[in-house]
PDB file of C-alpha atoms in Angstrom:
ATOM      1  CA  UNK K   1       1.907 -41.373  16.202  1.00 93.00           C
ATOM      2  CA  UNK K   2       0.865 -44.934  17.229  1.00 97.00           C
ATOM      3  CA  UNK K   3       0.545 -46.989  14.018  1.00 98.00           C
ATOM      4  CA  UNK K   4      -0.257 -50.547  13.119  1.00 98.00           C
ATOM      5  CA  UNK K   5       0.710 -51.883   9.677  1.00 98.00           C
ATOM      6  CA  UNK K   6      -1.283 -54.658   7.869  1.00 98.00           C
ATOM      7  CA  UNK K   7       0.664 -56.522   5.092  1.00 97.00           C
ATOM      8  CA  UNK K   8       2.048 -59.862   4.096  1.00 96.00           C
ATOM      9  CA  UNK K   9       4.323 -60.358   0.957  1.00 95.00           C
ATOM     10  CA  UNK K  10       7.813 -59.063   0.029  1.00 96.00           C
ATOM     11  CA  UNK K  11       6.362 -56.020  -1.605  1.00 96.00           C
ATOM     12  CA  UNK K  12       4.817 -54.966   1.718  1.00 98.00           C
ATOM     13  CA  UNK K  13       8.208 -55.408   3.239  1.00 98.00           C
ATOM     14  CA  UNK K  14       9.767 -53.091   0.634  1.00 98.00           C
ATOM     15  CA  UNK K  15       7.081 -50.506   1.451  1.00 98.00           C
ATOM     16  CA  UNK K  16       8.049 -50.873   5.187  1.00 98.00           C
ATOM     17  CA  UNK K  17      11.677 -50.193   4.204  1.00 98.00           C
ATOM     18  CA  UNK K  18      10.574 -46.909   2.617  1.00 98.00           C
ATOM     19  CA  UNK K  19       8.359 -45.860   5.533  1.00 98.00           C
ATOM     20  CA  UNK K  20      11.201 -46.710   7.951  1.00 98.00           C
ATOM     21  CA  UNK K  21      13.638 -44.487   5.943  1.00 98.00           C
ATOM     22  CA  UNK K  22      11.104 -41.634   6.164  1.00 97.00           C
ATOM     23  CA  UNK K  23      10.847 -41.989   9.953  1.00 97.00           C
ATOM     24  CA  UNK K  24       7.571 -43.864  10.115  1.00 98.00           C
ATOM     25  CA  UNK K  25       7.905 -47.179  11.985  1.00 97.00           C
ATOM     26  CA  UNK K  26       4.841 -49.133  12.975  1.00 98.00           C
ATOM     27  CA  UNK K  27       4.327 -50.070  16.683  1.00 97.00           C
ATOM     28  CA  UNK K  28       2.555 -53.365  15.594  1.00 98.00           C
ATOM     29  CA  UNK K  29       2.638 -55.536  12.452  1.00 98.00           C
ATOM     30  CA  UNK K  30      -0.349 -57.623  11.472  1.00 98.00           C
ATOM     31  CA  UNK K  31       0.355 -60.252   8.836  1.00 97.00           C
ATOM     32  CA  UNK K  32      -0.871 -63.548   7.667  1.00 96.00           C
ATOM     33  CA  UNK K  33       0.076 -66.891   9.518  1.00 96.00           C
ATOM     34  CA  UNK K  34       3.173 -68.882   8.518  1.00 93.00           C
ATOM     35  CA  UNK K  35       2.468 -70.970   5.372  1.00 93.00           C
ATOM     36  CA  UNK K  36       4.035 -74.143   3.791  1.00 89.00           C
ATOM     37  CA  UNK K  37       6.445 -72.964   1.128  1.00 87.00           C
ATOM     38  CA  UNK K  38       8.184 -74.718  -1.789  1.00 81.00           C
ATOM     39  CA  UNK K  39       8.451 -78.358  -2.855  1.00 79.00           C
ATOM     40  CA  UNK K  40       9.545 -79.438   0.615  1.00 86.00           C
ATOM     41  CA  UNK K  41       6.654 -77.561   2.100  1.00 90.00           C
ATOM     42  CA  UNK K  42       8.586 -75.822   4.868  1.00 91.00           C
ATOM     43  CA  UNK K  43       6.493 -73.767   7.312  1.00 92.00           C
ATOM     44  CA  UNK K  44       7.828 -70.259   6.675  1.00 95.00           C
ATOM     45  CA  UNK K  45       6.909 -66.880   8.189  1.00 95.00           C
ATOM     46  CA  UNK K  46       5.789 -64.228   5.588  1.00 96.00           C
ATOM     47  CA  UNK K  47       8.281 -61.532   4.627  1.00 97.00           C
ATOM     48  CA  UNK K  48       6.498 -58.830   6.659  1.00 97.00           C
ATOM     49  CA  UNK K  49       6.825 -61.019   9.932  1.00 98.00           C
ATOM     50  CA  UNK K  50      10.604 -61.498   9.163  1.00 97.00           C
ATOM     51  CA  UNK K  51      10.879 -57.695   8.751  1.00 98.00           C
ATOM     52  CA  UNK K  52       9.234 -57.302  12.125  1.00 98.00           C
ATOM     53  CA  UNK K  53      11.328 -59.921  13.834  1.00 97.00           C
ATOM     54  CA  UNK K  54      14.580 -58.242  12.629  1.00 98.00           C
ATOM     55  CA  UNK K  55      13.597 -54.968  14.325  1.00 97.00           C
ATOM     56  CA  UNK K  56      12.029 -56.463  17.505  1.00 98.00           C
ATOM     57  CA  UNK K  57       8.689 -54.974  16.496  1.00 98.00           C
ATOM     58  CA  UNK K  58       5.706 -56.960  17.993  1.00 97.00           C
ATOM     59  CA  UNK K  59       3.661 -58.760  15.268  1.00 97.00           C
ATOM     60  CA  UNK K  60       0.359 -60.599  15.250  1.00 97.00           C
ATOM     61  CA  UNK K  61      -0.764 -63.322  12.813  1.00 96.00           C
ATOM     62  CA  UNK K  62      -4.579 -63.905  13.056  1.00 96.00           C
ATOM     63  CA  UNK K  63      -6.229 -66.442  10.978  1.00 94.00           C
ATOM     64  CA  UNK K  64      -9.230 -64.024  10.541  1.00 93.00           C
ATOM     65  CA  UNK K  65     -10.223 -60.555  11.505  1.00 95.00           C
ATOM     66  CA  UNK K  66     -13.815 -61.461  11.899  1.00 91.00           C
ATOM     67  CA  UNK K  67     -13.859 -62.332  15.542  1.00 90.00           C
ATOM     68  CA  UNK K  68     -13.308 -59.170  17.710  1.00 90.00           C
ATOM     69  CA  UNK K  69     -12.715 -61.265  20.785  1.00 91.00           C
ATOM     70  CA  UNK K  70      -9.509 -62.850  19.235  1.00 92.00           C
ATOM     71  CA  UNK K  71      -7.943 -59.472  18.310  1.00 95.00           C
ATOM     72  CA  UNK K  72      -6.580 -58.378  21.552  1.00 93.00           C
ATOM     73  CA  UNK K  73      -3.171 -57.132  20.323  1.00 92.00           C
ATOM     74  CA  UNK K  74      -5.092 -54.636  18.041  1.00 95.00           C
ATOM     75  CA  UNK K  75      -8.170 -53.823  20.063  1.00 93.00           C
ATOM     76  CA  UNK K  76      -6.428 -53.375  23.547  1.00 90.00           C
ATOM     77  CA  UNK K  77      -4.671 -50.152  22.393  1.00 89.00           C
ATOM     78  CA  UNK K  78      -5.682 -46.803  21.067  1.00 94.00           C
ATOM     79  CA  UNK K  79      -4.376 -46.168  17.496  1.00 97.00           C
ATOM     80  CA  UNK K  80      -3.605 -43.012  15.411  1.00 98.00           C
ATOM     81  CA  UNK K  81      -3.462 -44.759  12.038  1.00 98.00           C
ATOM     82  CA  UNK K  82      -3.687 -48.169  10.289  1.00 98.00           C
ATOM     83  CA  UNK K  83      -1.611 -48.723   7.218  1.00 98.00           C
ATOM     84  CA  UNK K  84      -2.656 -51.534   4.730  1.00 98.00           C
ATOM     85  CA  UNK K  85      -0.346 -52.735   1.865  1.00 97.00           C
ATOM     86  CA  UNK K  86      -1.265 -56.107   0.332  1.00 95.00           C
ATOM     87  CA  UNK K  87      -2.445 -57.731   3.541  1.00 96.00           C
ATOM     88  CA  UNK K  88      -4.559 -60.398   1.865  1.00 89.00           C
ATOM     89  CA  UNK K  89      -7.558 -60.504   4.188  1.00 92.00           C
ATOM     90  CA  UNK K  90     -10.819 -58.668   4.437  1.00 91.00           C
ATOM     91  CA  UNK K  91     -10.705 -56.054   7.147  1.00 95.00           C
ATOM     92  CA  UNK K  92     -14.207 -55.341   8.811  1.00 95.00           C
ATOM     93  CA  UNK K  93     -15.589 -51.813   8.763  1.00 95.00           C
ATOM     94  CA  UNK K  94     -15.349 -51.373  12.594  1.00 95.00           C
ATOM     95  CA  UNK K  95     -11.623 -52.143  12.486  1.00 96.00           C
ATOM     96  CA  UNK K  96     -11.084 -49.771   9.453  1.00 96.00           C
ATOM     97  CA  UNK K  97     -12.679 -46.992  11.445  1.00 96.00           C
ATOM     98  CA  UNK K  98     -10.934 -47.775  14.778  1.00 96.00           C
ATOM     99  CA  UNK K  99      -7.867 -45.332  14.500  1.00 97.00           C
ATOM    100  CA  UNK K 100      -8.100 -41.604  14.955  1.00 97.00           C
ATOM    101  CA  UNK K 101      -7.062 -40.915  11.316  1.00 97.00           C
ATOM    102  CA  UNK K 102      -8.700 -44.048   9.885  1.00 97.00           C
ATOM    103  CA  UNK K 103      -7.010 -46.647   7.732  1.00 98.00           C
ATOM    104  CA  UNK K 104      -4.689 -45.670   4.734  1.00 98.00           C
ATOM    105  CA  UNK K 105      -4.066 -48.033   1.793  1.00 98.00           C
ATOM    106  CA  UNK K 106      -1.559 -47.973  -0.862  1.00 98.00           C
ATOM    107  CA  UNK K 107      -2.881 -49.413  -4.154  1.00 97.00           C
ATOM    108  CA  UNK K 108      -0.563 -49.796  -7.265  1.00 97.00           C
ATOM    109  CA  UNK K 109      -2.692 -48.194  -9.917  1.00 97.00           C
ATOM    110  CA  UNK K 110      -4.341 -44.770 -10.752  1.00 97.00           C
ATOM    111  CA  UNK K 111      -7.714 -45.553  -9.146  1.00 97.00           C
ATOM    112  CA  UNK K 112     -10.446 -45.920 -10.098  1.00 97.00           C
ATOM    113  CA  UNK K 113      -8.575 -47.800 -12.891  1.00 97.00           C
ATOM    114  CA  UNK K 114      -7.597 -51.391 -12.110  1.00 97.00           C
ATOM    115  CA  UNK K 115      -9.442 -52.017  -8.856  1.00 96.00           C
ATOM    116  CA  UNK K 116      -8.790 -55.598  -7.719  1.00 94.00           C
ATOM    117  CA  UNK K 117      -5.979 -58.072  -7.032  1.00 91.00           C
ATOM    118  CA  UNK K 118      -3.585 -57.768  -9.972  1.00 94.00           C
ATOM    119  CA  UNK K 119      -3.206 -54.021 -10.956  1.00 96.00           C
ATOM    120  CA  UNK K 120       0.487 -54.060 -11.817  1.00 95.00           C
ATOM    121  CA  UNK K 121       0.510 -57.219 -14.003  1.00 95.00           C
ATOM    122  CA  UNK K 122      -2.919 -56.100 -15.570  1.00 96.00           C
ATOM    123  CA  UNK K 123      -1.246 -52.900 -16.721  1.00 95.00           C
ATOM    124  CA  UNK K 124       1.301 -54.873 -18.622  1.00 95.00           C
ATOM    125  CA  UNK K 125      -1.315 -57.300 -20.065  1.00 95.00           C
ATOM    126  CA  UNK K 126      -3.320 -54.373 -21.176  1.00 94.00           C
ATOM    127  CA  UNK K 127      -0.398 -52.640 -22.903  1.00 94.00           C
ATOM    128  CA  UNK K 128      -0.650 -49.584 -20.637  1.00 93.00           C
ATOM    129  CA  UNK K 129       2.219 -47.017 -21.039  1.00 89.00           C
ATOM    130  CA  UNK K 130       1.374 -45.169 -17.817  1.00 91.00           C
ATOM    131  CA  UNK K 131       0.370 -46.410 -14.387  1.00 94.00           C
ATOM    132  CA  UNK K 132       0.864 -45.146 -10.851  1.00 96.00           C
ATOM    133  CA  UNK K 133       0.054 -45.406  -7.289  1.00 97.00           C
ATOM    134  CA  UNK K 134      -2.896 -44.272  -5.201  1.00 98.00           C
ATOM    135  CA  UNK K 135      -2.985 -43.615  -1.482  1.00 98.00           C
ATOM    136  CA  UNK K 136      -6.555 -43.738  -0.183  1.00 98.00           C
ATOM    137  CA  UNK K 137      -8.570 -44.171   2.832  1.00 98.00           C
ATOM    138  CA  UNK K 138      -9.945 -47.629   3.092  1.00 96.00           C
ATOM    139  CA  UNK K 139     -13.596 -48.405   3.301  1.00 94.00           C
ATOM    140  CA  UNK K 140     -15.525 -51.683   3.360  1.00 90.00           C
ATOM    141  CA  UNK K 141     -15.598 -52.034  -0.461  1.00 91.00           C
ATOM    142  CA  UNK K 142     -12.791 -53.149  -2.725  1.00 90.00           C
ATOM    143  CA  UNK K 143     -10.423 -50.144  -3.694  1.00 93.00           C
ATOM    144  CA  UNK K 144     -13.478 -47.853  -3.250  1.00 95.00           C
ATOM    145  CA  UNK K 145     -12.425 -45.320  -0.633  1.00 96.00           C
ATOM    146  CA  UNK K 146     -11.666 -41.611  -1.045  1.00 98.00           C
ATOM    147  CA  UNK K 147      -8.399 -40.750  -2.550  1.00 98.00           C
ATOM    148  CA  UNK K 148      -5.644 -38.891  -0.731  1.00 98.00           C
ATOM    149  CA  UNK K 149      -3.035 -38.502  -3.351  1.00 98.00           C
ATOM    150  CA  UNK K 150      -1.872 -40.088  -6.598  1.00 98.00           C
ATOM    151  CA  UNK K 151       1.464 -40.420  -8.399  1.00 97.00           C
ATOM    152  CA  UNK K 152       1.780 -41.210 -12.134  1.00 96.00           C
ATOM    153  CA  UNK K 153       4.567 -43.512 -13.239  1.00 91.00           C
ATOM    154  CA  UNK K 154       5.598 -43.555 -16.858  1.00 87.00           C
ATOM    155  CA  UNK K 155       6.038 -46.891 -18.432  1.00 82.00           C
ATOM    156  CA  UNK K 156       7.039 -45.771 -21.930  1.00 72.00           C
ATOM    157  CA  UNK K 157      10.536 -47.040 -21.532  1.00 71.00           C
ATOM    158  CA  UNK K 158      12.928 -48.539 -24.174  1.00 70.00           C
ATOM    159  CA  UNK K 159      12.510 -52.209 -22.921  1.00 74.00           C
ATOM    160  CA  UNK K 160       8.708 -52.346 -23.176  1.00 82.00           C
ATOM    161  CA  UNK K 161       6.804 -54.477 -22.305  1.00 85.00           C
ATOM    162  CA  UNK K 162       8.612 -54.214 -18.880  1.00 88.00           C
ATOM    163  CA  UNK K 163       9.334 -57.360 -16.660  1.00 91.00           C
ATOM    164  CA  UNK K 164       6.476 -57.732 -14.244  1.00 93.00           C
ATOM    165  CA  UNK K 165       8.556 -58.795 -11.309  1.00 93.00           C
ATOM    166  CA  UNK K 166      10.858 -55.740 -11.764  1.00 92.00           C
ATOM    167  CA  UNK K 167       7.846 -53.431 -12.071  1.00 93.00           C
ATOM    168  CA  UNK K 168       6.439 -54.933  -8.799  1.00 95.00           C
ATOM    169  CA  UNK K 169       9.704 -53.936  -7.064  1.00 95.00           C
ATOM    170  CA  UNK K 170       9.946 -50.482  -8.643  1.00 94.00           C
ATOM    171  CA  UNK K 171       6.244 -49.698  -7.718  1.00 95.00           C
ATOM    172  CA  UNK K 172       6.807 -50.766  -4.071  1.00 97.00           C
ATOM    173  CA  UNK K 173       9.758 -48.522  -3.688  1.00 97.00           C
ATOM    174  CA  UNK K 174       8.310 -45.584  -5.342  1.00 96.00           C
ATOM    175  CA  UNK K 175       4.892 -46.250  -3.729  1.00 97.00           C
ATOM    176  CA  UNK K 176       6.307 -46.619  -0.222  1.00 98.00           C
ATOM    177  CA  UNK K 177       8.137 -43.276  -0.424  1.00 98.00           C
ATOM    178  CA  UNK K 178       5.154 -41.543  -1.707  1.00 98.00           C
ATOM    179  CA  UNK K 179       2.943 -43.157   0.984  1.00 98.00           C
ATOM    180  CA  UNK K 180       5.295 -41.787   3.646  1.00 98.00           C
ATOM    181  CA  UNK K 181       5.138 -38.285   2.348  1.00 98.00           C
ATOM    182  CA  UNK K 182       1.306 -38.526   1.940  1.00 98.00           C
ATOM    183  CA  UNK K 183       0.731 -39.723   5.465  1.00 98.00           C
ATOM    184  CA  UNK K 184       2.807 -36.826   6.916  1.00 98.00           C
ATOM    185  CA  UNK K 185       0.606 -34.307   4.868  1.00 98.00           C
ATOM    186  CA  UNK K 186      -2.645 -36.039   5.636  1.00 98.00           C
ATOM    187  CA  UNK K 187      -2.099 -36.180   9.458  1.00 97.00           C
ATOM    188  CA  UNK K 188      -0.958 -32.620   9.397  1.00 97.00           C
ATOM    189  CA  UNK K 189      -4.293 -31.611   7.853  1.00 96.00           C
ATOM    190  CA  UNK K 190      -2.855 -30.603   4.454  1.00 98.00           C
ATOM    191  CA  UNK K 191      -4.813 -33.105   2.467  1.00 96.00           C
ATOM    192  CA  UNK K 192      -8.530 -33.627   2.152  1.00 96.00           C
ATOM    193  CA  UNK K 193      -9.905 -36.998   1.025  1.00 97.00           C
ATOM    194  CA  UNK K 194     -11.529 -36.865  -2.468  1.00 98.00           C
ATOM    195  CA  UNK K 195     -14.188 -39.273  -3.649  1.00 97.00           C
ATOM    196  CA  UNK K 196     -13.428 -41.450  -6.583  1.00 97.00           C
ATOM    197  CA  UNK K 197     -15.274 -41.315  -9.797  1.00 96.00           C
ATOM    198  CA  UNK K 198     -16.963 -44.654  -9.421  1.00 96.00           C
ATOM    199  CA  UNK K 199     -18.562 -44.554 -12.948  1.00 96.00           C
ATOM    200  CA  UNK K 200     -14.958 -44.699 -14.423  1.00 96.00           C
ATOM    201  CA  UNK K 201     -13.924 -47.786 -12.341  1.00 96.00           C
ATOM    202  CA  UNK K 202     -12.408 -50.749 -14.100  1.00 96.00           C
ATOM    203  CA  UNK K 203     -11.440 -54.086 -12.587  1.00 96.00           C
ATOM    204  CA  UNK K 204      -8.789 -56.655 -12.760  1.00 94.00           C
ATOM    205  CA  UNK K 205      -9.014 -60.334 -11.934  1.00 89.00           C
ATOM    206  CA  UNK K 206      -6.806 -62.461  -9.790  1.00 89.00           C
ATOM    207  CA  UNK K 207      -4.063 -64.048 -11.758  1.00 92.00           C
ATOM    208  CA  UNK K 208      -4.021 -67.814 -11.502  1.00 91.00           C
ATOM    209  CA  UNK K 209      -1.547 -70.575 -12.630  1.00 89.00           C
ATOM    210  CA  UNK K 210      -4.273 -71.771 -15.147  1.00 91.00           C
ATOM    211  CA  UNK K 211      -3.765 -68.457 -17.008  1.00 94.00           C
ATOM    212  CA  UNK K 212      -0.159 -69.080 -17.728  1.00 95.00           C
ATOM    213  CA  UNK K 213      -0.094 -71.840 -20.381  1.00 96.00           C
ATOM    214  CA  UNK K 214       0.743 -70.811 -23.941  1.00 97.00           C
ATOM    215  CA  UNK K 215      -0.105 -72.653 -27.096  1.00 95.00           C
ATOM    216  CA  UNK K 216       3.383 -72.436 -28.829  1.00 95.00           C
ATOM    217  CA  UNK K 217       5.248 -74.499 -31.453  1.00 96.00           C
ATOM    218  CA  UNK K 218       8.869 -73.942 -30.703  1.00 96.00           C
ATOM    219  CA  UNK K 219       9.985 -74.457 -34.239  1.00 96.00           C
ATOM    220  CA  UNK K 220       7.425 -71.903 -35.581  1.00 96.00           C
ATOM    221  CA  UNK K 221       7.106 -69.061 -33.206  1.00 97.00           C
ATOM    222  CA  UNK K 222       4.612 -66.357 -34.079  1.00 97.00           C
ATOM    223  CA  UNK K 223       5.130 -62.774 -35.283  1.00 97.00           C
ATOM    224  CA  UNK K 224       3.215 -59.686 -35.480  1.00 96.00           C
ATOM    225  CA  UNK K 225       0.282 -58.863 -33.192  1.00 96.00           C
ATOM    226  CA  UNK K 226       0.049 -62.508 -31.932  1.00 97.00           C
ATOM    227  CA  UNK K 227       3.749 -62.410 -30.983  1.00 97.00           C
ATOM    228  CA  UNK K 228       3.326 -59.056 -29.149  1.00 96.00           C
ATOM    229  CA  UNK K 229       0.206 -60.299 -27.118  1.00 96.00           C
ATOM    230  CA  UNK K 230       2.256 -63.358 -26.060  1.00 97.00           C
ATOM    231  CA  UNK K 231       5.134 -61.280 -25.031  1.00 96.00           C
ATOM    232  CA  UNK K 232       2.926 -59.104 -22.977  1.00 96.00           C
ATOM    233  CA  UNK K 233       1.860 -62.205 -21.116  1.00 96.00           C
ATOM    234  CA  UNK K 234       5.337 -63.618 -20.731  1.00 97.00           C
ATOM    235  CA  UNK K 235       6.566 -60.206 -19.282  1.00 95.00           C
ATOM    236  CA  UNK K 236       3.390 -59.703 -17.131  1.00 96.00           C
ATOM    237  CA  UNK K 237       3.690 -63.194 -15.572  1.00 97.00           C
ATOM    238  CA  UNK K 238       7.388 -62.922 -14.706  1.00 95.00           C
ATOM    239  CA  UNK K 239       8.202 -64.274 -11.288  1.00 92.00           C
ATOM    240  CA  UNK K 240       4.685 -65.739 -10.813  1.00 91.00           C
ATOM    241  CA  UNK K 241       3.005 -67.662 -12.122  1.00 94.00           C
ATOM    242  CA  UNK K 242       5.390 -67.736 -15.174  1.00 95.00           C
ATOM    243  CA  UNK K 243       4.386 -68.744 -18.579  1.00 97.00           C
ATOM    244  CA  UNK K 244       5.013 -72.119 -20.074  1.00 98.00           C
ATOM    245  CA  UNK K 245       4.131 -74.439 -23.036  1.00 97.00           C
ATOM    246  CA  UNK K 246       3.945 -78.137 -23.453  1.00 97.00           C
ATOM    247  CA  UNK K 247       6.301 -79.953 -25.857  1.00 96.00           C
ATOM    248  CA  UNK K 248       6.285 -83.797 -26.244  1.00 94.00           C
ATOM    249  CA  UNK K 249       4.509 -84.052 -23.004  1.00 95.00           C
ATOM    250  CA  UNK K 250       6.945 -81.910 -20.947  1.00 95.00           C
ATOM    251  CA  UNK K 251       6.308 -78.583 -19.444  1.00 96.00           C
ATOM    252  CA  UNK K 252       8.703 -75.772 -20.711  1.00 97.00           C
ATOM    253  CA  UNK K 253       8.803 -72.750 -18.528  1.00 97.00           C
ATOM    254  CA  UNK K 254       9.712 -69.444 -20.299  1.00 98.00           C
ATOM    255  CA  UNK K 255      12.314 -67.382 -18.395  1.00 96.00           C
ATOM    256  CA  UNK K 256      13.319 -64.768 -20.981  1.00 96.00           C
ATOM    257  CA  UNK K 257      11.920 -63.696 -24.411  1.00 96.00           C
ATOM    258  CA  UNK K 258      11.512 -60.769 -26.733  1.00 95.00           C
ATOM    259  CA  UNK K 259      10.770 -59.740 -30.259  1.00 95.00           C
ATOM    260  CA  UNK K 260      13.292 -59.420 -33.043  1.00 94.00           C
ATOM    261  CA  UNK K 261      13.644 -56.700 -35.592  1.00 94.00           C
ATOM    262  CA  UNK K 262      10.899 -58.135 -37.814  1.00 94.00           C
ATOM    263  CA  UNK K 263       8.430 -58.481 -34.830  1.00 95.00           C
ATOM    264  CA  UNK K 264       8.801 -62.189 -34.468  1.00 97.00           C
ATOM    265  CA  UNK K 265       8.816 -63.689 -30.937  1.00 97.00           C
ATOM    266  CA  UNK K 266      12.085 -65.223 -29.876  1.00 97.00           C
ATOM    267  CA  UNK K 267      12.654 -67.209 -26.657  1.00 97.00           C
ATOM    268  CA  UNK K 268      16.174 -67.082 -25.163  1.00 97.00           C
ATOM    269  CA  UNK K 269      15.966 -68.796 -21.717  1.00 97.00           C
ATOM    270  CA  UNK K 270      13.756 -71.724 -20.527  1.00 98.00           C
ATOM    271  CA  UNK K 271      13.522 -74.234 -17.824  1.00 97.00           C
ATOM    272  CA  UNK K 272      12.524 -77.602 -19.255  1.00 96.00           C
ATOM    273  CA  UNK K 273      10.718 -79.991 -16.861  1.00 95.00           C
ATOM    274  CA  UNK K 274      13.258 -81.637 -14.653  1.00 92.00           C
ATOM    275  CA  UNK K 275      16.126 -79.555 -15.870  1.00 94.00           C
ATOM    276  CA  UNK K 276      17.884 -76.393 -14.945  1.00 95.00           C
ATOM    277  CA  UNK K 277      17.634 -73.090 -16.780  1.00 96.00           C
ATOM    278  CA  UNK K 278      19.177 -73.244 -20.278  1.00 97.00           C
ATOM    279  CA  UNK K 279      19.236 -71.555 -23.629  1.00 97.00           C
ATOM    280  CA  UNK K 280      16.195 -72.162 -25.815  1.00 97.00           C
ATOM    281  CA  UNK K 281      18.404 -72.885 -28.903  1.00 95.00           C
ATOM    282  CA  UNK K 282      20.338 -75.588 -26.953  1.00 95.00           C
ATOM    283  CA  UNK K 283      17.195 -77.483 -26.048  1.00 96.00           C
ATOM    284  CA  UNK K 284      15.506 -77.109 -29.466  1.00 94.00           C
ATOM    285  CA  UNK K 285      18.216 -77.920 -31.912  1.00 84.00           C
TER     286      UNK K 285
END
């Protein structure tokens, strides 16, 4: 089959690894333009572009998909399938419907639950003990298209709440392998798309840096339900945007935390503003 893949971040590259291991390698990669990254604002290609470069696969980085005249690398060929995983731009309906088999999307929730931009982290914030991945046919509405297959992933594990960054990676690996298997069955005519129950749809918002500040007294950490809700947020925001609190005018980023036997919040690792990672107790003596 002739396949184009739309994706941008590291999680999309992990999915590509899983597809590659299953014998599904795109003929073209469409990803976001290079961006300024880090404190030094270095112009850096997205992880999916690096993945394509390493394999000498052609890639295309359009600013927008709105102007058909500027999309020659996509529109000048006949396609069997488009695959979309965390691309980050709106794909117009005419482009979605261009390939023979349409456009397949991998979404990291059990749709119609948690439609939107932050399904993995929202599952942690909402104290969900089960989540999953959905492979669906994309349409012009957000996470609205008919479902091809779903896989449940149990989160009722010993170290709950789970670390959000680790859950991202786990979901990408499991989702990528599941996506590969689903694609093979779909193009072989063994799967029929099934309409979502739109009445049951729930939505999650995009996570922002403004959501990550905590109101904490480092010498009087909370316990009980308040502590548990704060821990959910610390774990959910692991990696990005990362939770923090302000102490004596300085920003203290939380890197590692948990609950003790009595249900009280403890913080073990922090990064104080202007310093390297250190033990919480060493800083707050």
